PDB file of C-alpha atoms in Angstrom:
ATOM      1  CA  UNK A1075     -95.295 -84.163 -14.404  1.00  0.00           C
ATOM      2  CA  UNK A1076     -95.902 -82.381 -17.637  1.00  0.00           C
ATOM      3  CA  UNK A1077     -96.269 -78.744 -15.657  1.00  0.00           C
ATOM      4  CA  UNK A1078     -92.721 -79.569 -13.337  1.00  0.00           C
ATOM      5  CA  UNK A1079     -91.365 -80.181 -16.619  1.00  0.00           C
ATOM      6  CA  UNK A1080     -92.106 -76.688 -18.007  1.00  0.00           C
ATOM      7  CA  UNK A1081     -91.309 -75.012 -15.123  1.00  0.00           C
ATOM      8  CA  UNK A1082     -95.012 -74.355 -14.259  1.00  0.00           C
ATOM      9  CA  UNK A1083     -95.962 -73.542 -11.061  1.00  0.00           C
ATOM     10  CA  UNK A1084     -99.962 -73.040 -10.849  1.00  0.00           C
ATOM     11  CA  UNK A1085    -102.070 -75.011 -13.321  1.00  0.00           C
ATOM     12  CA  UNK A1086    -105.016 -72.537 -13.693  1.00  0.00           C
ATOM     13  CA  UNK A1087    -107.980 -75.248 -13.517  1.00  0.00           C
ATOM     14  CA  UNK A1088    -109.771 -77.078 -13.274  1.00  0.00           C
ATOM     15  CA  UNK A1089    -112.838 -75.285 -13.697  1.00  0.00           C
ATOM     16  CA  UNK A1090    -116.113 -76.520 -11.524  1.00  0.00           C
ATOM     17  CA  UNK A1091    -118.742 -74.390 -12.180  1.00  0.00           C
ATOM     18  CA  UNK A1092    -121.995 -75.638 -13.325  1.00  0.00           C
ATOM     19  CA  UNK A1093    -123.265 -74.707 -16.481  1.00  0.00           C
ATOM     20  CA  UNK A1094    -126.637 -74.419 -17.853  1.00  0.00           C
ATOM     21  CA  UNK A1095    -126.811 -74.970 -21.429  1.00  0.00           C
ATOM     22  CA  UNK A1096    -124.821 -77.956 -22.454  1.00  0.00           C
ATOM     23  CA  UNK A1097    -123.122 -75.664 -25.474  1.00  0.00           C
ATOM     24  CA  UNK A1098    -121.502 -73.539 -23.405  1.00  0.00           C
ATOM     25  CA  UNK A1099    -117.776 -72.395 -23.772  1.00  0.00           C
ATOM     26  CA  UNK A1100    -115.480 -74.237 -22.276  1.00  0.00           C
ATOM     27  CA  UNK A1101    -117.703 -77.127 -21.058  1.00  0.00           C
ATOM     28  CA  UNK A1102    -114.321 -78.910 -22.205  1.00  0.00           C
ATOM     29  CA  UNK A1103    -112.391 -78.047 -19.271  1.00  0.00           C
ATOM     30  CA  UNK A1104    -115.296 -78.055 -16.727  1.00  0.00           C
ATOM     31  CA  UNK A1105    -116.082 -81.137 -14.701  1.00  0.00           C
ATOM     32  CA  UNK A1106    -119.698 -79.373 -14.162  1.00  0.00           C
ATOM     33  CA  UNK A1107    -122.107 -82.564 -14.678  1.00  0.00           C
ATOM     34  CA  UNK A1108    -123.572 -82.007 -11.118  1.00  0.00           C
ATOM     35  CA  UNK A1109    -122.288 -80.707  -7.703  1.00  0.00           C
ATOM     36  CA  UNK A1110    -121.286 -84.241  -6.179  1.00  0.00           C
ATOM     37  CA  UNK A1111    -119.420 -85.222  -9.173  1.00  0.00           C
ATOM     38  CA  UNK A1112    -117.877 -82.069 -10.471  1.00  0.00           C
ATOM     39  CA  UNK A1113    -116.476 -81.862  -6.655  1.00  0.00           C
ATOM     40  CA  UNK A1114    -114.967 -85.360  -6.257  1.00  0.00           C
ATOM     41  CA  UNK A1115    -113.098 -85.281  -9.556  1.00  0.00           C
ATOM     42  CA  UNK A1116    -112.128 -81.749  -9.351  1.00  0.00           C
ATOM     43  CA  UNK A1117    -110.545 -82.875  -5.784  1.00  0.00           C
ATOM     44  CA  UNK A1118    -109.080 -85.802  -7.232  1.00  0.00           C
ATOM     45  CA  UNK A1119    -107.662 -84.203  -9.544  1.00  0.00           C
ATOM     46  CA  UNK A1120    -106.526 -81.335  -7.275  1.00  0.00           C
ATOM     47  CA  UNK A1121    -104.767 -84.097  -4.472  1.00  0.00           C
ATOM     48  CA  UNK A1122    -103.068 -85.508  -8.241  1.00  0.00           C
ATOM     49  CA  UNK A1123    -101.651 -82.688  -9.142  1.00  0.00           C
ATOM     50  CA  UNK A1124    -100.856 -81.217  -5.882  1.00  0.00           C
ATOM     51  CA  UNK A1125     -99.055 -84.285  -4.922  1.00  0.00           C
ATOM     52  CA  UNK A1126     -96.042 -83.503  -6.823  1.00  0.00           C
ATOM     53  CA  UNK A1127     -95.349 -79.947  -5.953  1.00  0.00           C
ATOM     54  CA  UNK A1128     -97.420 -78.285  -8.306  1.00  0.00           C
ATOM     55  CA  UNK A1129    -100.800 -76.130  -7.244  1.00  0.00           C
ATOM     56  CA  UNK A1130    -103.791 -75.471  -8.662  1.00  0.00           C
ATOM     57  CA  UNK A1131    -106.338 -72.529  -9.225  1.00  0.00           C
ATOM     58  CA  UNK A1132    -109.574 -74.101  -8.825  1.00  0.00           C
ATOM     59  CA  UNK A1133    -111.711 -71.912 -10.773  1.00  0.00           C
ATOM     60  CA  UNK A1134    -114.137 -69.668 -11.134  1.00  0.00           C
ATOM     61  CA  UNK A1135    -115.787 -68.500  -8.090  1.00  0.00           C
ATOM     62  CA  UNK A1136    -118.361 -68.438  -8.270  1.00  0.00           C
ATOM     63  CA  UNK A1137    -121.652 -69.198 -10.251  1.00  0.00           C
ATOM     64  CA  UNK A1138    -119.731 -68.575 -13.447  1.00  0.00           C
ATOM     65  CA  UNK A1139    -122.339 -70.351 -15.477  1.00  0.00           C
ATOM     66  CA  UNK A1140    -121.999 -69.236 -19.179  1.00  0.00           C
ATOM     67  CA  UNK A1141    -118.835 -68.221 -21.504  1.00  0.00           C
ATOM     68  CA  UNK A1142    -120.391 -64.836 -23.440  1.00  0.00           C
ATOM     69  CA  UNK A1143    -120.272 -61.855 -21.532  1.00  0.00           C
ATOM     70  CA  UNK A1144    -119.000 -62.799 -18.030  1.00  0.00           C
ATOM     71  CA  UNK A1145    -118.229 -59.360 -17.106  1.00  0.00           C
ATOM     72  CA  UNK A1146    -121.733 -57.939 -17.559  1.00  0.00           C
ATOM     73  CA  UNK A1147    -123.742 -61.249 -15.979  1.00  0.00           C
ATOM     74  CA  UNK A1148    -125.335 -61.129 -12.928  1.00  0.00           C
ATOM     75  CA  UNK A1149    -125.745 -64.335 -11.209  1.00  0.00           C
ATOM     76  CA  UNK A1150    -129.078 -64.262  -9.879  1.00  0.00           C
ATOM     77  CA  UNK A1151    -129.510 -66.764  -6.937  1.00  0.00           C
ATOM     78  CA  UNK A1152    -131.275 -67.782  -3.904  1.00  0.00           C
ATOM     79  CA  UNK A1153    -129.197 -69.009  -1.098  1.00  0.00           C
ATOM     80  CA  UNK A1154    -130.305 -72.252  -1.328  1.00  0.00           C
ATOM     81  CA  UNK A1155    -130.155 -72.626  -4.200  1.00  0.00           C
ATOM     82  CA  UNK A1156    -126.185 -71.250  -4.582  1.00  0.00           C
ATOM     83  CA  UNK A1157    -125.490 -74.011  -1.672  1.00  0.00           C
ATOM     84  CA  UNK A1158    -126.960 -77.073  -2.843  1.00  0.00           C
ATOM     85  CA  UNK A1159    -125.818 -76.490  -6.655  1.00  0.00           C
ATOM     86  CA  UNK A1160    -123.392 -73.804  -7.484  1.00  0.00           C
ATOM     87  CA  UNK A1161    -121.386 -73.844  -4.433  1.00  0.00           C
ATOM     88  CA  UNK A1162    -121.320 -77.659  -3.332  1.00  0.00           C
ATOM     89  CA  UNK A1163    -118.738 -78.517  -6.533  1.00  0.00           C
ATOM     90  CA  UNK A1164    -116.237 -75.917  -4.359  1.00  0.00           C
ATOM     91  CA  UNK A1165    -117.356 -77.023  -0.730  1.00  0.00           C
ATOM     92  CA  UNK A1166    -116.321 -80.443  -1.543  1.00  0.00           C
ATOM     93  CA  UNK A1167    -112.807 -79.594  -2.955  1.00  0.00           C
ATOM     94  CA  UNK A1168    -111.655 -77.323  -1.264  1.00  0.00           C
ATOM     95  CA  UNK A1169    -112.178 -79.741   2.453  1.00  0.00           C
ATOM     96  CA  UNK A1170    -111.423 -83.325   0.248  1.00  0.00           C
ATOM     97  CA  UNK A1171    -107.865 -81.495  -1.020  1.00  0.00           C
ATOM     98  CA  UNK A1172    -107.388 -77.982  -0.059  1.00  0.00           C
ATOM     99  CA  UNK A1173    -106.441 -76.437  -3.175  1.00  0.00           C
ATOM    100  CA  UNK A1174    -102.959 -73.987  -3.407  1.00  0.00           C
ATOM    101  CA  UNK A1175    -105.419 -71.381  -5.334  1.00  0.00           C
ATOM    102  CA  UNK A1176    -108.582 -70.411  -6.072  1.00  0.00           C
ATOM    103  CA  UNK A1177    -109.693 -67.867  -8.554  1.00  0.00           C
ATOM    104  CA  UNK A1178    -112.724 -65.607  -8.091  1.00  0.00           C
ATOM    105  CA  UNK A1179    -114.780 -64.795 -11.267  1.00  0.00           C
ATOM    106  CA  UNK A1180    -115.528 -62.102 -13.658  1.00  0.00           C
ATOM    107  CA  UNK A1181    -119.730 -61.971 -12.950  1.00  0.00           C
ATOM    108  CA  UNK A1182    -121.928 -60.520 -10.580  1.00  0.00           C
ATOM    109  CA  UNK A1183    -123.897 -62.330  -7.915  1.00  0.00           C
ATOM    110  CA  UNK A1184    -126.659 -60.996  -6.978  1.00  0.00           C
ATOM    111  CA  UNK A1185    -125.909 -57.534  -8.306  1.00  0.00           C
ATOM    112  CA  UNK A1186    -122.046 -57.451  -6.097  1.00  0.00           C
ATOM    113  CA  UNK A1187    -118.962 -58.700  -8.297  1.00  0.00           C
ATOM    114  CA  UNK A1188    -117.099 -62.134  -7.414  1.00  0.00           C
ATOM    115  CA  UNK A1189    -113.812 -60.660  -7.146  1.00  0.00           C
ATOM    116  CA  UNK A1190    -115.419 -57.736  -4.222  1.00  0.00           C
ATOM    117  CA  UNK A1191    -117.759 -60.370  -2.728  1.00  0.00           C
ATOM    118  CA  UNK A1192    -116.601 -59.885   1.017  1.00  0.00           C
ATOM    119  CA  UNK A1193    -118.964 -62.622   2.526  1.00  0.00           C
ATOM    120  CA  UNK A1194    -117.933 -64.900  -0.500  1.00  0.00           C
ATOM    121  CA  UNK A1195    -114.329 -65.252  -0.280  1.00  0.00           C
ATOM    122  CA  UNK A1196    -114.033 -64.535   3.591  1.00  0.00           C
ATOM    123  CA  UNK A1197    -117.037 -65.635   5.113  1.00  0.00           C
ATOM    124  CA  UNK A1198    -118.427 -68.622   3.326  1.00  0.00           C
ATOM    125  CA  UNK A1199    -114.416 -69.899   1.615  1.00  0.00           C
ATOM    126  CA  UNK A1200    -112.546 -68.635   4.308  1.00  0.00           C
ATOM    127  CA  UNK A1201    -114.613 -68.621   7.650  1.00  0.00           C
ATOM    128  CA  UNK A1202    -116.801 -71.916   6.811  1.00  0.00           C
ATOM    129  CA  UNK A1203    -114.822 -73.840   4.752  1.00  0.00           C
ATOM    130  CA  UNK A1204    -111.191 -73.049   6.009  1.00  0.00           C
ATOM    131  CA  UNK A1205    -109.543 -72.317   3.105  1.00  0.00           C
ATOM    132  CA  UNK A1206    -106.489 -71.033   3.357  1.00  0.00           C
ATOM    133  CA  UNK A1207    -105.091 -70.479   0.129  1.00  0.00           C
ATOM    134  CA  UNK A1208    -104.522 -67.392  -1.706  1.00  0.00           C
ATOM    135  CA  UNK A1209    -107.293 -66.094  -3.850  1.00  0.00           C
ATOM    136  CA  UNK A1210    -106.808 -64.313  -7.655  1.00  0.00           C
ATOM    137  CA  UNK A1211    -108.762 -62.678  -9.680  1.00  0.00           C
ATOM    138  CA  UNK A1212    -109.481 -63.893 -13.176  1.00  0.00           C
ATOM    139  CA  UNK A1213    -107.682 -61.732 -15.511  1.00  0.00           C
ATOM    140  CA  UNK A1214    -108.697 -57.996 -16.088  1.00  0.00           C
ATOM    141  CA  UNK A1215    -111.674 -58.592 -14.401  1.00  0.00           C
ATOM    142  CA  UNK A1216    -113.533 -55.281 -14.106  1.00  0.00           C
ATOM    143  CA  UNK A1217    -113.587 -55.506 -10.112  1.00  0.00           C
ATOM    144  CA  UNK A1218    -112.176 -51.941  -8.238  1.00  0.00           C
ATOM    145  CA  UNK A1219    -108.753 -53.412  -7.037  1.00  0.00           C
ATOM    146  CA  UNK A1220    -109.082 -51.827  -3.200  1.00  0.00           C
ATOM    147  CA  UNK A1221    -112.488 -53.494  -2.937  1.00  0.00           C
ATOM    148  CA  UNK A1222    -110.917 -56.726  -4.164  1.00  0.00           C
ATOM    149  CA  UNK A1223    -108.050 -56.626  -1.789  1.00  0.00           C
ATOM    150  CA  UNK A1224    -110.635 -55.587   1.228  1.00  0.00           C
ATOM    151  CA  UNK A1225    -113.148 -58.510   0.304  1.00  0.00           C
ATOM    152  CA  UNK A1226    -109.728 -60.875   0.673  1.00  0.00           C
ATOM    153  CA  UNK A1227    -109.052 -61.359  -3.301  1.00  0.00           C
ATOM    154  CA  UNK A1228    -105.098 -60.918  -2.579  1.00  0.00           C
ATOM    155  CA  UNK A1229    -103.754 -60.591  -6.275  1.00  0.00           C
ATOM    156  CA  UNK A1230    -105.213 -58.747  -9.198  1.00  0.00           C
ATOM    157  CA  UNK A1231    -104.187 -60.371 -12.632  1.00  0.00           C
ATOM    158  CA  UNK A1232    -102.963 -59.767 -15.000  1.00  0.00           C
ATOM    159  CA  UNK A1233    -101.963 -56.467 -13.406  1.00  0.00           C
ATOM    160  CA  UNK A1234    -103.245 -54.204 -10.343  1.00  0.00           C
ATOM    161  CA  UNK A1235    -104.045 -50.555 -10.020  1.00  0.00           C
ATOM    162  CA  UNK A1236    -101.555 -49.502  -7.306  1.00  0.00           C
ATOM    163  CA  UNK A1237    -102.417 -45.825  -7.732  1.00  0.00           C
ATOM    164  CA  UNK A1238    -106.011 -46.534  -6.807  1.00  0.00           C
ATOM    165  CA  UNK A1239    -105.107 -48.881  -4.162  1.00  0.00           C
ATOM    166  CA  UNK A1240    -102.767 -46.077  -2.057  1.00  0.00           C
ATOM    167  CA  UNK A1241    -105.590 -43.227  -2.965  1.00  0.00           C
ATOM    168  CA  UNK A1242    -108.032 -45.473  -0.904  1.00  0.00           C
ATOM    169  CA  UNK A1243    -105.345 -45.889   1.583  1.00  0.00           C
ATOM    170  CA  UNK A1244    -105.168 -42.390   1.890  1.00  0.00           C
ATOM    171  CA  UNK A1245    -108.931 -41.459   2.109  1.00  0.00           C
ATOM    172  CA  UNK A1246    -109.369 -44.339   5.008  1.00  0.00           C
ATOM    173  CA  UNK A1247    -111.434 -46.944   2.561  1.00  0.00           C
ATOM    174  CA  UNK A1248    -108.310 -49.537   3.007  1.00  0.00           C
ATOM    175  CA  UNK A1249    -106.048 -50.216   5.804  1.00  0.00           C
ATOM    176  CA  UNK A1250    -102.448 -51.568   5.503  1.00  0.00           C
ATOM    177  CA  UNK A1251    -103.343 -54.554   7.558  1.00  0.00           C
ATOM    178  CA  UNK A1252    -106.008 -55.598   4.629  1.00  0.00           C
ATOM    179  CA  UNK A1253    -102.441 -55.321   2.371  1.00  0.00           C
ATOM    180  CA  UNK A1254    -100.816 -57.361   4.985  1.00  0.00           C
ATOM    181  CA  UNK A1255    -102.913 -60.391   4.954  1.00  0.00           C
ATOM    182  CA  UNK A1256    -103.113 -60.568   1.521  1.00  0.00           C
ATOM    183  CA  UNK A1257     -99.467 -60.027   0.671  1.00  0.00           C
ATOM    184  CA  UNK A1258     -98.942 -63.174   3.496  1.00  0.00           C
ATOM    185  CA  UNK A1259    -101.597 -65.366   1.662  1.00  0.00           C
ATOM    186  CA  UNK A1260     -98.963 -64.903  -1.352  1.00  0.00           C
ATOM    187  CA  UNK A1261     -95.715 -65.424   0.909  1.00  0.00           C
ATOM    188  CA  UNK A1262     -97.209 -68.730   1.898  1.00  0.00           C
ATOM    189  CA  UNK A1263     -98.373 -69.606  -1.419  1.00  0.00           C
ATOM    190  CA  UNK A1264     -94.839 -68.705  -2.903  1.00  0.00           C
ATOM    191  CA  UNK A1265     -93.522 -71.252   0.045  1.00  0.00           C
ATOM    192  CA  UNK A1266     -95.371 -74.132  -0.961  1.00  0.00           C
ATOM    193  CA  UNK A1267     -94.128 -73.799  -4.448  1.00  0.00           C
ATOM    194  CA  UNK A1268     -91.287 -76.665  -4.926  1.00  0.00           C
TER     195      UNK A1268
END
């Protein structure tokens, strides 16, 4: 109610990720006690808040586990590992209450950025989970914008580089169709805004 009120249309949050030392930054605004828990309040939340026009960005994706200098980490993980812990919080929102948004993080994992993580956003949130929201980037996150778009991160915040973007359109690294779907995932969000 507060958000309609202001005339906001994406509440950026909540924030899922689990964190490993209990003095983090921004615990505060995390629900991050454990996978199972962090995932059925974040949805709860999410189907709240949703529920009266307004969306959400879940945030970050992924394995954004510590405040101080989240655009040199590298998230180093096992797969199991990422599934069963870091992962599972998302998994369980985004099936229990399909959130508008999602936003990719600033860190690596496993030495490839969030934000250009191909089998991240389209394989495991897209293709497994059905997600089919649009997907930001946290802001001025250090990702190459063309990879971004390609991996299926559809906006850049706070601001793209569209002179990059058409240079790799021009030497063949992105296609318009990659443009395309991501410009639709924002149509459709845009749509669903009350």
């Amino acid at each position: 109610a507060e958000a309609r009120h202001y005339g906001i249309n994406v509440v950026l949050g909540p924030g899922v990720n689990i964190k490993r030392n209990p003095l983090a930054g921004r615990n505060f605004e995390y629900f991050s006690e454990d996978p199972l828990l962090a995932g059925k309040m974040g949805a709860a939340e999410i189907n709240g808040i949703q529920s009266r026009g307004v969306g959400v960005s879940l945030k970050h994706f992924a394995l954004n586990n510590a405040e101080n200098y989240r655009f040199m980490g590298d998230s180093v993980c096992d797969e199991r590992a990422m599934r069963e812990i870091y992962l599972k919080a998302f998994e369980i929102i985004v099936k229990e209450a399909d959130p508008w948004v999602i936003m990719s993080a600033y860190n690596m994992i496993n030495g490839h950025r969030a934000s250009e993580n191909h089998d991240l956003l389209e394989g495991i949130l897209r293709d497994e989970w059905h997600f089919h929201g649009m997907v930001t980037s946290d802001w001025w996150t250090r990702g190459e914008h063309y990879k971004e778009i390609k991996a299926g991160n559809d906006v850049k915040m706070a601001c793209g580089f569209p002179e990059r973007v058409k240079k790799a359109m021009e030497l063949g690294a992105l296609d318009r169709s990659d443009l395309e779907r991501c410009a639709k995932r924002v149509l459709d969000l845009i749509l669903k805004i009350d």
